[in-house]
Each structure stands twice: as structure tokens, then as C-alpha cells.
Amino acid sequence: MPKTHCILIGAPVDCGKRRRGCLMGPDAYRTAGLAEAITALGHSVEDLGNLAPAPVDVAPHRNPKVHALAENIGWTQTLMAAAQEAAPRGLPIFLGGDHALALGSVAGMAAHAASQDRPFFALWLDAHSDIHTPDTTDSGNLHGTPVGYVIGRDGFDAFPPLPARVDPANICMIGLRSVDGAEHAALLDINVDVVDMRVIDESGIRTPLAAFLDRVQAANGMLHVSLDVDFLDPSVAPAVGTTVPGGATVREGHLVMEMLCDSGLVTSLDLVELNPFLDDRGKTASLMVDLTASLLGRRVFDRPTRSHA
């Protein structure tokens, strides 16, 4: 893999749901050796530290269940701007924080792609589709809305206007296994590429991912990867508040990252939903660091053996 300047952007977003703990995520990645793993592969690292949400004053949403609307909007503003500032200088890696951070990271990276006159693609590695809107969410947790926002669904009136709407056909969701009725109906209405766990069980993870990457390459696209801890099975990645059994194995996770590395297409990355309060001696944080290293060029034969003694 060509040597890359990786820009770590701490996004301790903890307002996209009610269960606390994701605000510790960015520092857990640092403690687990993310920067050291990246530099060991010959890349350079710039750490911007932990950002803060812009101050926002907004009226309560018409859906009374919506949680922490102003703070989520503030984070969207901050991270949209951070993405556009960092993207011309290297590969932004957004250290979450819950998945509400993608409201800003994806919108900002899509704006950058538009400024380069290149199509934008997103790979959503997640147990959930996150295609709700503030109007449709029953939980009120806005970490379930980033895809809905970036593709331009109605209901985001209070959020920053999108500099560039993401084409749903340019989104591939892999690992889905928890989709509610409203999300299912929305997915049927749009042209998102959906690869649920049944597809993976029946045909493996390589074939659908390879087909998507071929499309990105053919279009000369810029690819954003949004990796949620709950993409992985909770037996190997317990540090997440939205566990869903039946997720990807460690080996499947590494295969995805190695294929992404081989493609040379990735231009930005989210690491989201790590809740260190729920982890087992840093097991999940270390796995997420290892997966990032695979994306950046580490191979099986030079993967370290970890001791938890």
C-alpha cells in the first residue's frame, strides 16, 4: 500500500443514544496503540485531538422522543467542517464516539468528493441500516439516522444543509441483521446495495464486496468506510451497547479490510460505537486497531500475537 498520511480526528460523540460510554472511545483507540500500529506500517500520523460540538440553539423536535437534538447538530457541524479540512491533506480517520458522528463525517467527505468532481461511495459495515430520520425513529436515538441524513431524506430540517447529497445507489451495507419495519420499507424504496448476514452465510463476504469495489473503481470514486463495532459478532467484540448476535467473525472482518487495502480506494474511515465501559480488558479496542492495520497494509504473516496475561 502506498505510504499515507493518516489524520486521527477524535470525535467523542455520546449523544446519538442514551447509553453512555462512547465518549471514551477515541482515547481507548489511542491507548490500544492505533497511532503506533499505523506508523509501524510506514505511514505518517497526525492526531488532531478530541474535537467538541459547535454550540447550537434549536427548538425541540416535533418528535418528542428525539434525544439531544442540539448536541447532535453541533457535532454534525463540527465534523462536517473537520472532514473537509482534513481530506485534502490525507486520510481522515474519525475516532468515535457513537455512529451519530457519521452525520458529519460522511456529509463532509461527500462534499470533498464533489469538490474534486469525483463520485462518492460509502461502505456501511454495521448490524443496522441507520436509515431512520428524526421523524421515523421510535427510540429517538439519532445514531440510527446518518444514512437517512446524507441521502437527503425528509425530516432533517434543523440540520445543516447538505453540501452534496449521497446517491443511495453508491452505498453498500454489509452485515445487516437488525432492521425494523420502517427501515425495511425505506430500503425497499431506494437503491441501496444491501448485503445481510443471510447473503454472507450463503455466498460468503468476498463476492458482494468485490462487486461493490469494482463499481467504485470503474467510477473513479472516493470511498468512505464506516465501521461499527456491532458489525462484528459480540463474542469477539463485546464493547458496544447495540449487540446483535450472528455478526462477522474476526477472519471475515480482516478479509474485508485486506480487500479494501488491495483496492486502494479508501479515502476516509469511521471507527464507531466503541464503548470501553463494556469492554473486556481492551479486547474490542485492540481488535478495531488490528482491523484498521489490515486496511492500511498489515498482512496475516506480520500480525502480532497478543497476550492478555
mmCIF file of C-alpha atoms in Angstrom:
data_model
loop_
_atom_site.group_PDB
_atom_site.id
_atom_site.type_symbol
_atom_site.label_atom_id
_atom_site.label_comp_id
_atom_site.label_asym_id
_atom_site.label_seq_id
_atom_site.Cartn_x
_atom_site.Cartn_y
_atom_site.Cartn_z
ATOM 1 C CA MET A 1 0.000 0.000 0.000
ATOM 2 C CA PRO A 2 1.367 3.497 -0.820
ATOM 3 C CA LYS A 3 2.533 5.443 2.206
ATOM 4 C CA THR A 4 -0.358 7.518 3.517
ATOM 5 C CA HIS A 5 -0.737 10.479 5.844
ATOM 6 C CA CYS A 6 -3.399 9.394 8.351
ATOM 7 C CA ILE A 7 -5.231 12.125 10.243
ATOM 8 C CA LEU A 8 -6.795 10.994 13.516
ATOM 9 C CA ILE A 9 -9.887 13.022 14.414
ATOM 10 C CA GLY A 10 -11.193 12.367 17.913
ATOM 11 C CA ALA A 11 -14.985 12.522 17.943
ATOM 12 C CA PRO A 12 -16.196 11.617 21.462
ATOM 13 C CA VAL A 13 -19.831 11.731 20.378
ATOM 14 C CA ASP A 14 -22.046 10.275 23.095
ATOM 15 C CA CYS A 15 -25.379 11.939 22.279
ATOM 16 C CA GLY A 16 -26.600 9.677 19.481
ATOM 17 C CA LYS A 17 -28.120 7.315 22.046
ATOM 18 C CA ARG A 18 -28.890 7.273 25.743
ATOM 19 C CA ARG A 19 -26.434 4.668 26.987
ATOM 20 C CA ARG A 20 -23.241 6.486 27.964
ATOM 21 C CA GLY A 21 -19.670 5.427 27.360
ATOM 22 C CA CYS A 22 -18.738 6.046 23.712
ATOM 23 C CA LEU A 23 -17.151 9.369 24.660
ATOM 24 C CA MET A 24 -14.224 7.278 25.959
ATOM 25 C CA GLY A 25 -13.747 5.632 22.568
ATOM 26 C CA PRO A 26 -11.156 7.948 20.974
ATOM 27 C CA ASP A 27 -8.781 7.662 23.907
ATOM 28 C CA ALA A 28 -9.299 3.896 24.050
ATOM 29 C CA TYR A 29 -8.096 3.648 20.442
ATOM 30 C CA ARG A 30 -5.062 5.727 21.326
ATOM 31 C CA THR A 31 -4.363 3.568 24.388
ATOM 32 C CA ALA A 32 -4.700 0.420 22.263
ATOM 33 C CA GLY A 33 -1.879 1.681 20.055
ATOM 34 C CA LEU A 34 -3.640 2.897 16.920
ATOM 35 C CA ALA A 35 -1.052 5.518 16.020
ATOM 36 C CA GLU A 36 1.807 3.099 16.691
ATOM 37 C CA ALA A 37 0.182 0.413 14.532
ATOM 38 C CA ILE A 38 -0.166 2.882 11.668
ATOM 39 C CA THR A 39 3.391 4.205 11.860
ATOM 40 C CA ALA A 40 4.767 0.647 12.095
ATOM 41 C CA LEU A 41 3.371 0.151 8.591
ATOM 42 C CA GLY A 42 5.359 3.115 7.307
ATOM 43 C CA HIS A 43 2.521 5.637 7.248
ATOM 44 C CA SER A 44 2.597 9.018 8.970
ATOM 45 C CA VAL A 45 0.118 10.086 11.644
ATOM 46 C CA GLU A 46 -1.299 13.448 12.644
ATOM 47 C CA ASP A 47 -3.584 13.473 15.686
ATOM 48 C CA LEU A 48 -5.954 16.434 15.888
ATOM 49 C CA GLY A 49 -7.010 15.508 19.411
ATOM 50 C CA ASN A 50 -10.630 15.361 20.505
ATOM 51 C CA LEU A 51 -12.992 17.858 18.916
ATOM 52 C CA ALA A 52 -16.098 19.392 20.502
ATOM 53 C CA PRO A 53 -19.571 20.086 19.128
ATOM 54 C CA ALA A 54 -20.378 23.560 17.874
ATOM 55 C CA PRO A 55 -22.790 25.443 20.150
ATOM 56 C CA VAL A 56 -26.305 25.228 18.739
ATOM 57 C CA ASP A 57 -29.616 26.650 19.924
ATOM 58 C CA VAL A 58 -32.552 24.803 18.407
ATOM 59 C CA ALA A 59 -36.208 24.270 19.253
ATOM 60 C CA PRO A 60 -37.307 20.779 20.385
ATOM 61 C CA HIS A 61 -38.129 18.424 17.535
ATOM 62 C CA ARG A 62 -41.736 17.671 16.660
ATOM 63 C CA ASN A 63 -40.990 14.052 17.563
ATOM 64 C CA PRO A 64 -40.751 14.277 21.373
ATOM 65 C CA LYS A 65 -38.654 11.091 21.525
ATOM 66 C CA VAL A 66 -35.680 12.693 19.743
ATOM 67 C CA HIS A 67 -32.706 12.739 22.101
ATOM 68 C CA ALA A 68 -30.114 15.549 22.346
ATOM 69 C CA LEU A 69 -31.033 17.233 19.059
ATOM 70 C CA ALA A 70 -28.907 20.355 19.555
ATOM 71 C CA GLU A 71 -25.787 18.415 20.532
ATOM 72 C CA ASN A 72 -26.146 16.090 17.545
ATOM 73 C CA ILE A 73 -26.488 19.073 15.220
ATOM 74 C CA GLY A 74 -23.431 20.675 16.830
ATOM 75 C CA TRP A 75 -21.369 17.559 16.241
ATOM 76 C CA THR A 76 -22.602 17.381 12.644
ATOM 77 C CA GLN A 77 -21.376 20.928 12.016
ATOM 78 C CA THR A 78 -18.014 20.290 13.659
ATOM 79 C CA LEU A 79 -17.283 17.003 11.905
ATOM 80 C CA MET A 80 -18.526 18.144 8.502
ATOM 81 C CA ALA A 81 -16.047 21.012 8.666
ATOM 82 C CA ALA A 82 -13.254 18.791 10.040
ATOM 83 C CA ALA A 83 -13.696 16.300 7.208
ATOM 84 C CA GLN A 84 -13.467 18.969 4.543
ATOM 85 C CA GLU A 85 -10.384 20.495 6.180
ATOM 86 C CA ALA A 86 -8.542 17.195 6.639
ATOM 87 C CA ALA A 87 -9.418 15.348 3.428
ATOM 88 C CA PRO A 88 -7.137 17.348 1.101
ATOM 89 C CA ARG A 89 -4.159 16.560 3.377
ATOM 90 C CA GLY A 90 -4.509 12.820 3.884
ATOM 91 C CA LEU A 91 -6.775 10.010 5.014
ATOM 92 C CA PRO A 92 -9.108 11.152 7.815
ATOM 93 C CA ILE A 93 -9.852 8.510 10.471
ATOM 94 C CA PHE A 94 -12.758 9.531 12.695
ATOM 95 C CA LEU A 95 -12.405 8.004 16.160
ATOM 96 C CA GLY A 96 -15.818 7.555 17.745
ATOM 97 C CA GLY A 97 -17.886 8.071 19.507
ATOM 98 C CA ASP A 98 -21.251 6.685 18.527
ATOM 99 C CA HIS A 99 -22.471 6.387 14.954
ATOM 100 C CA ALA A 100 -24.129 9.809 15.028
ATOM 101 C CA LEU A 101 -20.648 11.116 14.181
ATOM 102 C CA ALA A 102 -21.254 9.864 10.618
ATOM 103 C CA LEU A 103 -23.906 12.557 10.163
ATOM 104 C CA GLY A 104 -20.941 14.928 9.882
ATOM 105 C CA SER A 105 -18.086 12.731 8.685
ATOM 106 C CA VAL A 106 -19.964 11.291 5.704
ATOM 107 C CA ALA A 107 -21.567 14.615 4.751
ATOM 108 C CA GLY A 108 -18.169 16.304 4.901
ATOM 109 C CA MET A 109 -16.396 13.639 2.862
ATOM 110 C CA ALA A 110 -19.184 13.698 0.255
ATOM 111 C CA ALA A 111 -18.699 17.460 -0.016
ATOM 112 C CA HIS A 112 -14.957 16.937 -0.518
ATOM 113 C CA ALA A 113 -15.580 14.374 -3.270
ATOM 114 C CA ALA A 114 -17.925 16.806 -5.012
ATOM 115 C CA SER A 115 -15.236 19.498 -4.832
ATOM 116 C CA GLN A 116 -12.891 17.089 -6.636
ATOM 117 C CA ASP A 117 -15.581 16.296 -9.227
ATOM 118 C CA ARG A 118 -15.498 12.619 -8.250
ATOM 119 C CA PRO A 119 -18.387 10.362 -7.229
ATOM 120 C CA PHE A 120 -18.673 9.466 -3.560
ATOM 121 C CA PHE A 121 -19.290 5.942 -2.278
ATOM 122 C CA ALA A 122 -19.847 4.618 1.246
ATOM 123 C CA LEU A 123 -19.336 1.130 2.671
ATOM 124 C CA TRP A 124 -21.529 0.687 5.760
ATOM 125 C CA LEU A 125 -20.245 -2.175 7.942
ATOM 126 C CA ASP A 126 -22.969 -2.444 10.555
ATOM 127 C CA ALA A 127 -25.689 -4.633 12.035
ATOM 128 C CA HIS A 128 -28.141 -1.773 11.410
ATOM 129 C CA SER A 129 -29.050 0.282 8.357
ATOM 130 C CA ASP A 130 -29.132 3.660 10.179
ATOM 131 C CA ILE A 131 -31.590 4.990 7.612
ATOM 132 C CA HIS A 132 -34.135 6.437 10.050
ATOM 133 C CA THR A 133 -34.974 10.128 10.244
ATOM 134 C CA PRO A 134 -35.832 12.198 13.317
ATOM 135 C CA ASP A 135 -39.477 11.794 12.283
ATOM 136 C CA THR A 136 -39.424 7.990 11.914
ATOM 137 C CA THR A 137 -37.244 6.931 14.849
ATOM 138 C CA ASP A 138 -39.153 5.238 17.675
ATOM 139 C CA SER A 139 -36.178 5.293 20.037
ATOM 140 C CA GLY A 140 -35.256 8.917 19.362
ATOM 141 C CA ASN A 141 -31.601 7.873 19.163
ATOM 142 C CA LEU A 142 -30.015 9.755 16.284
ATOM 143 C CA HIS A 143 -27.137 7.314 15.828
ATOM 144 C CA GLY A 144 -29.712 5.456 13.747
ATOM 145 C CA THR A 145 -30.132 8.305 11.242
ATOM 146 C CA PRO A 146 -26.844 9.138 9.436
ATOM 147 C CA VAL A 147 -27.672 7.306 6.210
ATOM 148 C CA GLY A 148 -31.113 8.903 6.182
ATOM 149 C CA TYR A 149 -29.500 12.323 6.502
ATOM 150 C CA VAL A 150 -26.765 12.005 3.881
ATOM 151 C CA ILE A 151 -29.096 10.626 1.191
ATOM 152 C CA GLY A 152 -31.443 13.563 1.723
ATOM 153 C CA ARG A 153 -34.490 12.010 3.372
ATOM 154 C CA ASP A 154 -37.066 14.421 4.777
ATOM 155 C CA GLY A 155 -37.097 15.323 8.471
ATOM 156 C CA PHE A 156 -33.661 16.875 8.940
ATOM 157 C CA ASP A 157 -34.825 20.494 8.712
ATOM 158 C CA ALA A 158 -32.794 21.595 11.752
ATOM 159 C CA PHE A 159 -29.553 20.022 10.491
ATOM 160 C CA PRO A 160 -27.022 21.783 8.261
ATOM 161 C CA PRO A 161 -27.998 21.743 4.580
ATOM 162 C CA LEU A 162 -26.123 19.024 2.720
ATOM 163 C CA PRO A 163 -23.289 20.363 0.547
ATOM 164 C CA ALA A 164 -23.606 17.194 -1.557
ATOM 165 C CA ARG A 165 -26.299 14.541 -1.323
ATOM 166 C CA VAL A 166 -25.062 10.934 -1.372
ATOM 167 C CA ASP A 167 -26.594 8.768 -4.102
ATOM 168 C CA PRO A 168 -28.208 5.767 -2.344
ATOM 169 C CA ALA A 169 -27.010 3.559 -5.209
ATOM 170 C CA ASN A 170 -23.457 4.356 -4.114
ATOM 171 C CA ILE A 171 -23.953 2.906 -0.623
ATOM 172 C CA CYS A 172 -23.253 -0.737 0.212
ATOM 173 C CA MET A 173 -24.414 -2.054 3.592
ATOM 174 C CA ILE A 174 -22.733 -5.258 4.712
ATOM 175 C CA GLY A 175 -23.572 -7.204 7.864
ATOM 176 C CA LEU A 176 -27.193 -6.157 8.392
ATOM 177 C CA ARG A 177 -29.142 -8.312 10.826
ATOM 178 C CA SER A 178 -31.317 -5.892 12.819
ATOM 179 C CA VAL A 179 -33.669 -3.817 10.643
ATOM 180 C CA ASP A 180 -37.045 -2.590 11.880
ATOM 181 C CA GLY A 181 -40.200 -2.200 9.824
ATOM 182 C CA ALA A 182 -39.756 1.476 8.979
ATOM 183 C CA GLU A 183 -36.158 0.912 7.906
ATOM 184 C CA HIS A 184 -37.150 -2.121 5.834
ATOM 185 C CA ALA A 185 -39.777 -0.082 3.996
ATOM 186 C CA ALA A 186 -37.268 2.725 3.361
ATOM 187 C CA LEU A 187 -34.675 0.296 1.997
ATOM 188 C CA LEU A 188 -37.246 -1.161 -0.406
ATOM 189 C CA ASP A 189 -37.922 2.330 -1.783
ATOM 190 C CA ILE A 190 -34.312 3.192 -2.588
ATOM 191 C CA ASN A 191 -31.466 1.560 -4.431
ATOM 192 C CA VAL A 192 -29.038 0.813 -1.584
ATOM 193 C CA ASP A 193 -26.896 -2.299 -2.044
ATOM 194 C CA VAL A 194 -27.899 -4.461 0.945
ATOM 195 C CA VAL A 195 -25.814 -7.480 1.984
ATOM 196 C CA ASP A 196 -27.346 -9.004 5.089
ATOM 197 C CA MET A 197 -25.922 -11.868 7.107
ATOM 198 C CA ARG A 198 -28.015 -14.435 5.214
ATOM 199 C CA VAL A 199 -26.313 -13.416 1.969
ATOM 200 C CA ILE A 200 -22.950 -13.745 3.709
ATOM 201 C CA ASP A 201 -23.909 -17.148 5.118
ATOM 202 C CA GLU A 202 -24.977 -18.379 1.683
ATOM 203 C CA SER A 203 -22.299 -16.899 -0.600
ATOM 204 C CA GLY A 204 -19.569 -15.508 1.638
ATOM 205 C CA ILE A 205 -18.462 -11.937 2.194
ATOM 206 C CA ARG A 206 -15.927 -11.691 -0.614
ATOM 207 C CA THR A 207 -18.237 -11.814 -3.631
ATOM 208 C CA PRO A 208 -20.586 -8.924 -2.778
ATOM 209 C CA LEU A 209 -17.728 -6.747 -1.524
ATOM 210 C CA ALA A 210 -15.667 -7.393 -4.664
ATOM 211 C CA ALA A 211 -18.635 -6.442 -6.848
ATOM 212 C CA PHE A 212 -19.089 -3.179 -4.954
ATOM 213 C CA LEU A 213 -15.387 -2.311 -5.111
ATOM 214 C CA ASP A 214 -15.421 -2.956 -8.868
ATOM 215 C CA ARG A 215 -18.187 -0.348 -9.182
ATOM 216 C CA VAL A 216 -16.240 2.178 -7.112
ATOM 217 C CA GLN A 217 -13.122 1.646 -9.203
ATOM 218 C CA ALA A 218 -14.972 1.862 -12.514
ATOM 219 C CA ALA A 219 -16.434 5.214 -11.466
ATOM 220 C CA ASN A 220 -13.098 6.580 -10.146
ATOM 221 C CA GLY A 221 -14.955 7.035 -6.874
ATOM 222 C CA MET A 222 -13.830 8.140 -3.435
ATOM 223 C CA LEU A 223 -14.724 5.530 -0.806
ATOM 224 C CA HIS A 224 -15.653 6.213 2.804
ATOM 225 C CA VAL A 225 -15.750 3.201 5.144
ATOM 226 C CA SER A 226 -17.930 3.389 8.260
ATOM 227 C CA LEU A 227 -17.041 0.515 10.598
ATOM 228 C CA ASP A 228 -19.389 -0.043 13.526
ATOM 229 C CA VAL A 229 -18.243 -2.356 16.316
ATOM 230 C CA ASP A 230 -21.556 -4.217 16.057
ATOM 231 C CA PHE A 231 -20.668 -5.336 12.520
ATOM 232 C CA LEU A 232 -18.659 -7.933 14.416
ATOM 233 C CA ASP A 233 -20.126 -10.714 16.493
ATOM 234 C CA PRO A 234 -20.410 -9.717 20.172
ATOM 235 C CA SER A 235 -18.441 -12.807 21.177
ATOM 236 C CA VAL A 236 -15.339 -11.188 19.681
ATOM 237 C CA ALA A 237 -16.311 -7.518 20.089
ATOM 238 C CA PRO A 238 -18.376 -7.068 23.264
ATOM 239 C CA ALA A 239 -17.760 -3.335 23.798
ATOM 240 C CA VAL A 240 -20.886 -1.980 22.148
ATOM 241 C CA GLY A 241 -24.295 -1.050 23.504
ATOM 242 C CA THR A 242 -26.152 -2.405 20.457
ATOM 243 C CA THR A 243 -25.025 -6.033 20.390
ATOM 244 C CA VAL A 244 -26.728 -8.304 17.867
ATOM 245 C CA PRO A 245 -25.730 -11.996 17.763
ATOM 246 C CA GLY A 246 -24.645 -13.526 14.482
ATOM 247 C CA GLY A 247 -22.179 -10.883 13.315
ATOM 248 C CA ALA A 248 -18.993 -11.103 11.307
ATOM 249 C CA THR A 249 -16.127 -13.226 12.557
ATOM 250 C CA VAL A 250 -12.630 -11.910 13.174
ATOM 251 C CA ARG A 251 -11.453 -13.555 9.975
ATOM 252 C CA GLU A 252 -14.318 -12.059 7.928
ATOM 253 C CA GLY A 253 -13.501 -8.648 9.358
ATOM 254 C CA HIS A 254 -9.859 -8.946 8.363
ATOM 255 C CA LEU A 255 -10.776 -10.223 4.890
ATOM 256 C CA VAL A 256 -12.927 -7.132 4.325
ATOM 257 C CA MET A 257 -10.104 -4.849 5.445
ATOM 258 C CA GLU A 258 -7.490 -6.666 3.371
ATOM 259 C CA MET A 259 -9.693 -6.411 0.277
ATOM 260 C CA LEU A 260 -10.175 -2.710 0.933
ATOM 261 C CA CYS A 261 -6.418 -2.309 1.226
ATOM 262 C CA ASP A 262 -5.821 -4.201 -2.012
ATOM 263 C CA SER A 263 -8.337 -1.995 -3.811
ATOM 264 C CA GLY A 264 -6.523 1.230 -2.933
ATOM 265 C CA LEU A 265 -9.888 3.016 -2.971
ATOM 266 C CA VAL A 266 -10.428 4.046 0.662
ATOM 267 C CA THR A 267 -10.180 7.791 1.266
ATOM 268 C CA SER A 268 -11.665 8.030 4.791
ATOM 269 C CA LEU A 269 -12.698 5.843 7.721
ATOM 270 C CA ASP A 270 -15.073 5.912 10.698
ATOM 271 C CA LEU A 271 -14.446 3.749 13.768
ATOM 272 C CA VAL A 272 -17.686 3.949 15.736
ATOM 273 C CA GLU A 273 -19.709 2.700 18.708
ATOM 274 C CA LEU A 274 -16.782 1.504 20.826
ATOM 275 C CA ASN A 275 -17.891 1.719 24.461
ATOM 276 C CA PRO A 276 -14.814 0.941 26.585
ATOM 277 C CA PHE A 277 -17.001 0.712 29.701
ATOM 278 C CA LEU A 278 -18.384 -2.544 28.240
ATOM 279 C CA ASP A 279 -15.069 -3.983 27.038
ATOM 280 C CA ASP A 280 -13.092 -6.940 28.349
ATOM 281 C CA ARG A 281 -9.525 -5.765 29.061
ATOM 282 C CA GLY A 282 -9.429 -3.746 25.855
ATOM 283 C CA LYS A 283 -10.333 -6.737 23.678
ATOM 284 C CA THR A 284 -12.612 -4.808 21.323
ATOM 285 C CA ALA A 285 -10.420 -1.725 21.066
ATOM 286 C CA SER A 286 -7.434 -3.924 20.184
ATOM 287 C CA LEU A 287 -9.441 -5.773 17.525
ATOM 288 C CA MET A 288 -10.577 -2.497 15.944
ATOM 289 C CA VAL A 289 -6.951 -1.325 15.870
ATOM 290 C CA ASP A 290 -5.919 -4.613 14.234
ATOM 291 C CA LEU A 291 -8.657 -4.241 11.607
ATOM 292 C CA THR A 292 -7.505 -0.710 10.858
ATOM 293 C CA ALA A 293 -3.977 -2.004 10.453
ATOM 294 C CA SER A 294 -5.231 -4.607 7.965
ATOM 295 C CA LEU A 295 -6.910 -1.852 5.976
ATOM 296 C CA LEU A 296 -3.610 0.030 5.926
ATOM 297 C CA GLY A 297 -1.478 -2.880 4.760
ATOM 298 C CA ARG A 298 -0.781 -5.336 7.562
ATOM 299 C CA ARG A 299 -0.891 -8.951 6.396
ATOM 300 C CA VAL A 300 -1.522 -12.255 8.146
ATOM 301 C CA PHE A 301 2.148 -13.161 8.355
ATOM 302 C CA ASP A 302 3.063 -9.977 10.245
ATOM 303 C CA ARG A 303 0.059 -9.775 12.556
ATOM 304 C CA PRO A 304 1.268 -9.786 16.199
ATOM 305 C CA THR A 305 0.248 -12.373 18.756
ATOM 306 C CA ARG A 306 -1.454 -10.632 21.669
ATOM 307 C CA SER A 307 -1.082 -11.592 25.308
ATOM 308 C CA HIS A 308 -3.841 -10.776 27.796
ATOM 309 C CA ALA A 309 -1.997 -12.124 30.791
#
